[in-house]
Amino acid sequence: MIIPTIPTPDELLDKGFSRGKKAANKVRTSKIPKHVKSQKIEETRVTTACQVVKEKLQMILDRVPDIESLPEFYQDYIDITVGVDEMKQSLGGLNWAYGIITQLEKDYAKRIRRSSPENSSKLQKQLYGRLASVVNKISKDLDFLDYGKSKLRNMPTINFEATTIVIAGFPNVGKSTLLRQITDAEPQVADYPFTTKGIQIGHVERKWQHIQVIDTPGLLDRPIGKMNDIELNSILALEHLADSILFIFDISETSGYLIENQMNLFEEISNIFKKDIIVVFNKIDLLDDDKKEKLEKYKYILKDPIEISAFEGTGTEEIIIRMEKIEKNVIQK
Ligand SMILES: Nc1nc2c(ncn2[C@@H]2O[C@H](COP(=O)(O)OP(=O)(O)O)[C@@H](O)[C@H]2O)c(=O)[nH]1
Ligand SMILES: [Mg+2]
């Protein structure tokens, strides 16, 4: 998400004060009748300082996207990562400051115009004090936006037109290997809550279709039953995106997980994601005859999964053919 650079209160004020001073100096050297010159100098100083601060606040308010108009996935993402309410509150703080400064500016400009030369300088100082106090009051809002900027810097870039497949399966079953095998070029690596290394998004380009495949290490590779609410929310955000889940079994069990355990995770994921699941049996290159027999039962239960070796690249074309047939979720993600 594009949040512009967020200044500290001091940076905001320094900018306002120094521009105010410059503008005032211009007035000082101009040909203005003596009896109104002091007032004009101070009025200029006051309005310039206020306007500079306001412009900066307005620029931030304009550039931060309206969270409610973002796709649901991003709203969830922002909520889990930094909190939508806190974000809105901070923006609200900036808005509040903008309004107050507008009032102060008007009020003091008027009072200075009507004042004596001596008084005009007093009023200017008073206004600067009040401006500083307003800006310092939004110090925590500016801090929060700056924190949000850093937390949201590496958000996943999602193509909402594309058919989207999310990969699940225990660690070491071959998820990354498959992603590299079927998608082209380097996958995009983006931050995602509760993933240790972030998520990876790979792309498959077919004639009329764009498919994006997402791997989420640390999220859809462990029992869901024990997760807390925030962890579950970060899974549910993926549900907005996924047109289908690709569940990978390591049928060689060399990853260290028995097929029975892998079935448990499969069932948890089927219950959470009300979607079609493409079931893949990986590492067929490592099968001995004993294993083959054990598998017959699971092949039957799972209705003929696609058998592949992600490592050797066999069987993977069938996965893509299945992906192409997925009905794209046309509801806003
Ligand atoms: N023999 C064989 N090894 C595989 C296959 N797929 C993955 N592997 C290996 O299994 C290990 C874990 O794979 P990886 O893709 O990192 O699993 P992930 O944790 O699910 O992403 C790596 O050493 C891979 O080379 C396969 O089809 N056959
Ligand atoms: Mg991996």
Short mmCIF file of C-alpha atoms and ligand atoms in Angstrom, two decimals:
data_model
loop_
_atom_site.label_atom_id
_atom_site.label_comp_id
_atom_site.label_asym_id
_atom_site.label_seq_id
_atom_site.Cartn_x
_atom_site.Cartn_y
_atom_site.Cartn_z
CA MET A 1 0.00 0.00 0.00
CA ILE A 2 1.24 3.45 -0.84
CA ILE A 3 1.36 5.57 2.26
CA PRO A 4 3.41 8.72 1.65
CA THR A 5 6.33 9.69 3.87
CA ILE A 6 5.00 10.70 7.26
CA PRO A 7 6.73 13.67 8.96
CA THR A 8 7.24 13.98 12.72
CA PRO A 9 5.51 16.89 14.49
CA ASP A 10 8.84 18.73 14.63
CA GLU A 11 9.45 18.28 10.94
CA LEU A 12 5.98 19.58 10.17
CA LEU A 13 6.42 22.63 12.38
CA ASP A 14 9.95 23.40 11.20
CA LYS A 15 8.74 23.41 7.66
CA GLY A 16 5.78 25.64 8.47
CA PHE A 17 7.84 28.08 10.55
CA SER A 18 10.69 28.39 8.09
CA ARG A 19 8.35 28.97 5.17
CA GLY A 20 6.44 31.48 7.27
CA LYS A 21 9.66 33.33 7.97
CA LYS A 22 10.64 33.43 4.31
CA ALA A 23 7.25 34.73 3.26
CA ALA A 24 7.36 37.35 6.01
CA ASN A 25 10.78 38.53 4.83
CA LYS A 26 9.42 39.13 1.37
CA VAL A 27 6.75 41.38 2.81
CA ARG A 28 9.33 43.21 4.91
CA THR A 29 11.27 44.27 1.81
CA SER A 30 8.19 45.20 -0.18
CA LYS A 31 6.60 48.63 -0.55
CA ILE A 32 3.76 48.52 1.89
CA PRO A 33 2.61 51.61 3.81
CA LYS A 34 4.44 51.80 7.11
CA HIS A 35 1.43 51.92 9.39
CA VAL A 36 0.18 48.48 8.23
CA LYS A 37 3.49 46.83 7.44
CA SER A 38 4.06 45.04 10.77
CA GLN A 39 0.56 43.65 10.68
CA LYS A 40 1.02 42.47 7.12
CA ILE A 41 4.31 40.79 8.00
CA GLU A 42 2.79 38.87 10.90
CA GLU A 43 -0.37 37.98 9.02
CA THR A 44 1.72 36.53 6.21
CA ARG A 45 3.86 34.60 8.65
CA VAL A 46 0.80 33.13 10.35
CA THR A 47 -1.13 32.17 7.22
CA THR A 48 1.92 30.73 5.46
CA ALA A 49 2.90 28.55 8.42
CA CYS A 50 -0.66 27.26 8.79
CA GLN A 51 -1.02 26.58 5.10
CA VAL A 52 2.23 24.69 4.81
CA VAL A 53 1.25 22.40 7.68
CA LYS A 54 -2.25 21.95 6.25
CA GLU A 55 -0.95 21.14 2.77
CA LYS A 56 1.21 18.38 4.15
CA LEU A 57 -1.67 16.93 6.16
CA GLN A 58 -3.95 17.12 3.14
CA MET A 59 -1.37 15.39 0.99
CA ILE A 60 -1.26 12.48 3.42
CA LEU A 61 -5.04 12.29 3.64
CA ASP A 62 -5.34 12.32 -0.17
CA ARG A 63 -2.68 9.73 -0.78
CA VAL A 64 -3.77 7.09 1.74
CA PRO A 65 -6.38 5.02 -0.07
CA ASP A 66 -9.88 4.87 1.35
CA ILE A 67 -9.72 1.52 3.13
CA GLU A 68 -13.38 0.71 2.59
CA SER A 69 -13.02 0.97 -1.17
CA LEU A 70 -10.21 -1.60 -1.28
CA PRO A 71 -10.87 -5.26 -2.14
CA GLU A 72 -11.93 -7.24 0.90
CA PHE A 73 -8.66 -9.14 0.93
CA TYR A 74 -6.67 -5.95 1.46
CA GLN A 75 -9.11 -4.72 4.11
CA ASP A 76 -8.60 -7.96 6.02
CA TYR A 77 -4.86 -7.77 5.47
CA ILE A 78 -4.64 -4.23 6.81
CA ASP A 79 -6.86 -5.15 9.71
CA ILE A 80 -4.70 -8.11 10.72
CA THR A 81 -1.41 -6.32 10.15
CA VAL A 82 -2.03 -2.87 11.65
CA GLY A 83 -5.73 -2.61 12.47
CA VAL A 84 -8.30 -0.81 10.31
CA ASP A 85 -9.85 1.04 13.26
CA GLU A 86 -6.52 2.37 14.46
CA MET A 87 -5.69 3.40 10.92
CA LYS A 88 -8.98 5.28 10.56
CA GLN A 89 -8.50 6.88 13.96
CA SER A 90 -5.10 8.21 12.98
CA LEU A 91 -6.41 9.61 9.73
CA GLY A 92 -9.26 11.11 11.74
CA GLY A 93 -6.68 12.82 13.94
CA LEU A 94 -5.08 14.44 10.91
CA ASN A 95 -8.46 15.58 9.72
CA TRP A 96 -9.21 17.07 13.10
CA ALA A 97 -5.91 18.97 13.11
CA TYR A 98 -6.61 20.28 9.62
CA GLY A 99 -9.94 21.71 10.76
CA ILE A 100 -8.56 23.34 13.89
CA ILE A 101 -5.64 24.89 12.04
CA THR A 102 -8.02 26.33 9.44
CA GLN A 103 -9.96 28.03 12.23
CA LEU A 104 -6.86 29.32 13.99
CA GLU A 105 -5.49 30.68 10.75
CA LYS A 106 -8.65 32.65 9.97
CA ASP A 107 -9.10 33.83 13.50
CA TYR A 108 -5.55 35.06 14.01
CA ALA A 109 -5.20 36.61 10.55
CA LYS A 110 -8.24 38.71 11.33
CA ARG A 111 -7.06 39.69 14.79
CA ILE A 112 -3.62 40.64 13.50
CA ARG A 113 -5.07 42.83 10.76
CA ARG A 114 -7.01 44.74 13.37
CA SER A 115 -4.23 45.01 15.90
CA SER A 116 -1.53 47.53 16.63
CA PRO A 117 2.01 46.87 15.32
CA GLU A 118 3.19 45.80 18.79
CA ASN A 119 0.26 43.53 19.35
CA SER A 120 0.56 41.88 15.94
CA SER A 121 3.85 40.29 16.88
CA LYS A 122 2.40 39.04 20.16
CA LEU A 123 -0.51 37.48 18.34
CA GLN A 124 1.81 35.81 15.85
CA LYS A 125 3.76 34.19 18.70
CA GLN A 126 0.54 33.10 20.32
CA LEU A 127 -0.62 31.49 17.09
CA TYR A 128 2.69 29.67 16.67
CA GLY A 129 2.27 28.27 20.16
CA ARG A 130 -1.22 27.06 19.44
CA LEU A 131 -0.22 25.61 16.08
CA ALA A 132 2.57 23.68 17.78
CA SER A 133 0.19 22.37 20.39
CA VAL A 134 -2.29 21.13 17.75
CA VAL A 135 0.46 19.42 15.76
CA ASN A 136 1.89 17.82 18.90
CA LYS A 137 -1.54 16.49 19.75
CA ILE A 138 -1.50 14.35 16.59
CA SER A 139 1.97 13.07 17.35
CA LYS A 140 0.74 9.53 18.07
CA ASP A 141 -1.39 9.55 14.91
CA LEU A 142 1.62 10.47 12.79
CA ASP A 143 3.62 7.78 14.58
CA PHE A 144 0.97 5.20 13.88
CA LEU A 145 0.76 6.09 10.20
CA ASP A 146 4.51 5.84 9.94
CA TYR A 147 4.37 2.42 11.59
CA GLY A 148 1.56 1.42 9.19
CA LYS A 149 3.65 2.58 6.27
CA SER A 150 6.50 0.28 7.25
CA LYS A 151 4.25 -2.66 8.08
CA LEU A 152 2.33 -2.39 4.81
CA ARG A 153 5.30 -1.67 2.56
CA ASN A 154 5.58 -5.21 1.26
CA MET A 155 1.93 -6.15 0.89
CA PRO A 156 1.23 -8.86 -1.66
CA THR A 157 0.34 -7.51 -5.08
CA ILE A 158 -2.70 -9.45 -6.11
CA ASN A 159 -4.13 -9.68 -9.59
CA PHE A 160 -7.85 -9.72 -8.89
CA GLU A 161 -8.68 -10.74 -12.46
CA ALA A 162 -6.64 -13.91 -12.24
CA THR A 163 -7.78 -17.35 -11.18
CA THR A 164 -6.18 -17.83 -7.80
CA ILE A 165 -4.97 -21.09 -6.30
CA VAL A 166 -3.69 -21.35 -2.74
CA ILE A 167 -1.36 -24.23 -1.90
CA ALA A 168 -1.68 -26.19 1.34
CA GLY A 169 0.06 -29.23 2.82
CA PHE A 170 2.52 -30.10 5.60
CA PRO A 171 6.13 -28.85 5.51
CA ASN A 172 8.50 -30.59 3.09
CA VAL A 173 5.74 -32.21 1.05
CA GLY A 174 6.96 -30.29 -2.01
CA LYS A 175 4.92 -27.07 -2.10
CA SER A 176 7.80 -24.80 -3.05
CA THR A 177 9.15 -27.32 -5.51
CA LEU A 178 5.80 -27.51 -7.25
CA LEU A 179 5.38 -23.73 -7.32
CA ARG A 180 8.75 -23.38 -8.99
CA GLN A 181 7.92 -26.20 -11.38
CA ILE A 182 4.58 -24.92 -12.69
CA THR A 183 4.93 -21.15 -12.50
CA ASP A 184 7.33 -19.10 -14.54
CA ALA A 185 10.08 -16.76 -13.45
CA GLU A 186 10.72 -15.73 -9.88
CA PRO A 187 7.73 -15.74 -7.61
CA GLN A 188 6.84 -12.50 -5.86
CA VAL A 189 7.71 -12.69 -2.16
CA ALA A 190 5.43 -10.57 0.01
CA ASP A 191 4.79 -10.13 3.73
CA TYR A 192 1.92 -12.02 5.22
CA PRO A 193 0.95 -12.24 8.87
CA PHE A 194 1.99 -15.49 10.58
CA THR A 195 4.23 -16.62 7.79
CA THR A 196 7.90 -16.75 8.67
CA LYS A 197 9.28 -16.09 5.24
CA GLY A 198 6.29 -14.35 3.72
CA ILE A 199 4.11 -15.74 0.99
CA GLN A 200 5.16 -16.53 -2.54
CA ILE A 201 3.05 -15.76 -5.56
CA GLY A 202 3.85 -17.43 -8.87
CA HIS A 203 2.11 -16.94 -12.18
CA VAL A 204 0.99 -19.26 -14.93
CA GLU A 205 0.10 -17.62 -18.24
CA ARG A 206 -2.20 -19.53 -20.56
CA LYS A 207 -3.71 -18.33 -23.78
CA TRP A 208 -6.83 -16.75 -22.32
CA GLN A 209 -6.16 -17.07 -18.69
CA HIS A 210 -3.93 -15.82 -16.00
CA ILE A 211 -3.50 -18.10 -13.00
CA GLN A 212 -1.73 -17.08 -9.80
CA VAL A 213 -0.52 -19.69 -7.37
CA ILE A 214 0.15 -18.73 -3.76
CA ASP A 215 2.29 -20.62 -1.26
CA THR A 216 1.90 -19.67 2.39
CA PRO A 217 4.67 -21.30 4.44
CA GLY A 218 3.85 -21.32 8.14
CA LEU A 219 0.13 -20.94 7.64
CA LEU A 220 -1.55 -23.73 5.71
CA ASP A 221 1.05 -26.29 6.67
CA ARG A 222 0.09 -26.99 10.28
CA PRO A 223 -2.95 -28.03 12.31
CA ILE A 224 -5.61 -25.35 12.27
CA GLY A 225 -7.47 -26.60 15.35
CA LYS A 226 -4.99 -24.98 17.71
CA MET A 227 -4.75 -21.60 16.03
CA ASN A 228 -5.84 -18.39 17.76
CA ASP A 229 -8.33 -15.93 16.31
CA ILE A 230 -5.80 -13.69 14.62
CA GLU A 231 -4.11 -16.63 12.97
CA LEU A 232 -7.48 -17.86 11.77
CA ASN A 233 -8.26 -14.41 10.41
CA SER A 234 -5.13 -14.43 8.33
CA ILE A 235 -6.31 -17.72 6.85
CA LEU A 236 -9.78 -16.37 6.25
CA ALA A 237 -8.31 -13.42 4.34
CA LEU A 238 -6.88 -15.98 1.94
CA GLU A 239 -10.33 -17.40 1.53
CA HIS A 240 -11.39 -14.18 -0.20
CA LEU A 241 -8.66 -14.76 -2.72
CA ALA A 242 -8.75 -18.46 -3.35
CA ASP A 243 -10.82 -19.79 -6.21
CA SER A 244 -9.46 -23.17 -5.31
CA ILE A 245 -7.06 -24.88 -2.92
CA LEU A 246 -4.28 -27.16 -4.11
CA PHE A 247 -3.61 -29.67 -1.36
CA ILE A 248 -0.35 -31.58 -1.61
CA PHE A 249 0.22 -34.95 0.03
CA ASP A 250 3.69 -36.40 0.33
CA ILE A 251 2.76 -40.00 -0.26
CA SER A 252 6.33 -41.19 0.23
CA GLU A 253 6.10 -39.97 3.83
CA THR A 254 9.77 -38.97 3.54
CA SER A 255 8.78 -35.54 4.86
CA GLY A 256 8.15 -37.31 8.16
CA TYR A 257 4.37 -37.05 8.18
CA LEU A 258 2.21 -40.15 7.90
CA ILE A 259 -0.54 -40.03 5.33
CA GLU A 260 -3.04 -40.38 8.19
CA ASN A 261 -1.77 -37.10 9.69
CA GLN A 262 -1.79 -35.42 6.33
CA MET A 263 -5.44 -36.51 5.96
CA ASN A 264 -6.28 -34.70 9.21
CA LEU A 265 -4.88 -31.44 7.90
CA PHE A 266 -6.67 -32.02 4.61
CA GLU A 267 -9.97 -32.37 6.44
CA GLU A 268 -9.41 -29.23 8.49
CA ILE A 269 -8.65 -27.26 5.36
CA SER A 270 -11.67 -28.67 3.53
CA ASN A 271 -13.84 -27.51 6.41
CA ILE A 272 -12.45 -23.98 6.49
CA PHE A 273 -12.33 -23.31 2.78
CA LYS A 274 -15.64 -24.02 1.17
CA LYS A 275 -13.96 -24.44 -2.20
CA ASP A 276 -13.01 -27.06 -4.67
CA ILE A 277 -9.79 -28.70 -3.63
CA ILE A 278 -7.36 -30.05 -6.18
CA VAL A 279 -5.73 -33.02 -4.49
CA VAL A 280 -2.19 -33.89 -5.47
CA PHE A 281 -0.12 -36.92 -4.50
CA ASN A 282 3.49 -35.87 -4.71
CA LYS A 283 6.80 -37.76 -4.73
CA ILE A 284 5.53 -40.74 -6.72
CA ASP A 285 9.15 -41.24 -7.79
CA LEU A 286 9.89 -42.44 -4.26
CA LEU A 287 7.25 -45.16 -3.99
CA ASP A 288 7.95 -48.77 -3.18
CA ASP A 289 5.41 -51.59 -3.62
CA ASP A 290 4.34 -51.54 0.03
CA LYS A 291 3.45 -47.87 -0.15
CA LYS A 292 1.59 -48.36 -3.41
CA GLU A 293 -0.77 -50.77 -1.72
CA LYS A 294 -1.42 -48.45 1.21
CA LEU A 295 -2.22 -45.72 -1.27
CA GLU A 296 -5.05 -47.50 -3.04
CA LYS A 297 -7.38 -46.77 -0.12
CA TYR A 298 -6.55 -43.06 -0.10
CA LYS A 299 -6.83 -42.76 -3.84
CA TYR A 300 -10.36 -44.07 -3.49
CA ILE A 301 -11.28 -41.78 -0.57
CA LEU A 302 -9.84 -38.72 -2.28
CA LYS A 303 -11.45 -39.52 -5.64
CA ASP A 304 -8.47 -40.02 -7.91
CA PRO A 305 -5.93 -37.40 -6.97
CA ILE A 306 -3.38 -36.17 -9.47
CA GLU A 307 -0.17 -38.13 -9.05
CA ILE A 308 3.01 -36.22 -9.64
CA SER A 309 6.67 -35.87 -8.98
CA ALA A 310 7.21 -32.17 -8.46
CA PHE A 311 10.91 -32.87 -8.38
CA GLU A 312 11.03 -34.59 -11.77
CA GLY A 313 8.20 -32.55 -13.25
CA THR A 314 5.99 -35.51 -14.12
CA GLY A 315 2.23 -35.13 -13.92
CA THR A 316 2.31 -31.40 -13.36
CA GLU A 317 0.69 -30.54 -16.68
CA GLU A 318 -2.46 -32.19 -15.46
CA ILE A 319 -2.55 -29.81 -12.51
CA ILE A 320 -2.54 -26.86 -14.86
CA ILE A 321 -5.31 -28.40 -16.95
CA ARG A 322 -7.37 -28.75 -13.78
CA MET A 323 -6.62 -25.17 -12.77
CA GLU A 324 -7.79 -23.89 -16.12
CA LYS A 325 -11.19 -25.43 -15.53
CA ILE A 326 -11.74 -23.69 -12.23
CA GLU A 327 -14.71 -21.42 -12.17
CA LYS A 328 -13.39 -17.98 -11.35
CA ASN A 329 -14.92 -16.43 -8.31
CA VAL A 330 -16.47 -13.30 -9.84
CA ILE A 331 -17.56 -11.80 -6.56
CA GLN A 332 -15.20 -9.08 -5.36
CA LYS A 333 -12.36 -10.70 -3.49
N1 LIG B 1 12.10 -37.28 -4.66
C1 LIG B 1 11.32 -36.21 -4.61
N2 LIG B 1 11.64 -35.18 -3.79
C2 LIG B 1 10.82 -34.11 -3.77
C3 LIG B 1 9.66 -34.02 -4.58
N3 LIG B 1 9.09 -32.84 -4.35
C4 LIG B 1 9.84 -32.21 -3.41
N4 LIG B 1 10.88 -32.98 -3.07
C5 LIG B 1 11.91 -32.66 -2.08
O1 LIG B 1 11.32 -32.52 -0.80
C6 LIG B 1 11.97 -31.52 -0.05
C7 LIG B 1 10.97 -30.49 0.42
O2 LIG B 1 10.44 -29.83 -0.71
P1 LIG B 1 9.84 -28.36 -0.62
O3 LIG B 1 9.33 -28.01 -1.97
O4 LIG B 1 10.81 -27.44 -0.01
O5 LIG B 1 8.63 -28.57 0.40
P2 LIG B 1 7.67 -27.50 1.09
O6 LIG B 1 8.15 -27.36 2.49
O7 LIG B 1 6.31 -28.14 1.07
O8 LIG B 1 7.72 -26.26 0.31
C8 LIG B 1 13.05 -30.93 -0.95
O9 LIG B 1 14.26 -31.54 -0.64
C9 LIG B 1 12.58 -31.32 -2.35
O10 LIG B 1 13.64 -31.48 -3.24
C10 LIG B 1 9.39 -35.12 -5.45
O11 LIG B 1 8.41 -35.14 -6.21
N5 LIG B 1 10.23 -36.17 -5.42
MG MG B 2 8.25 -24.34 1.03
#
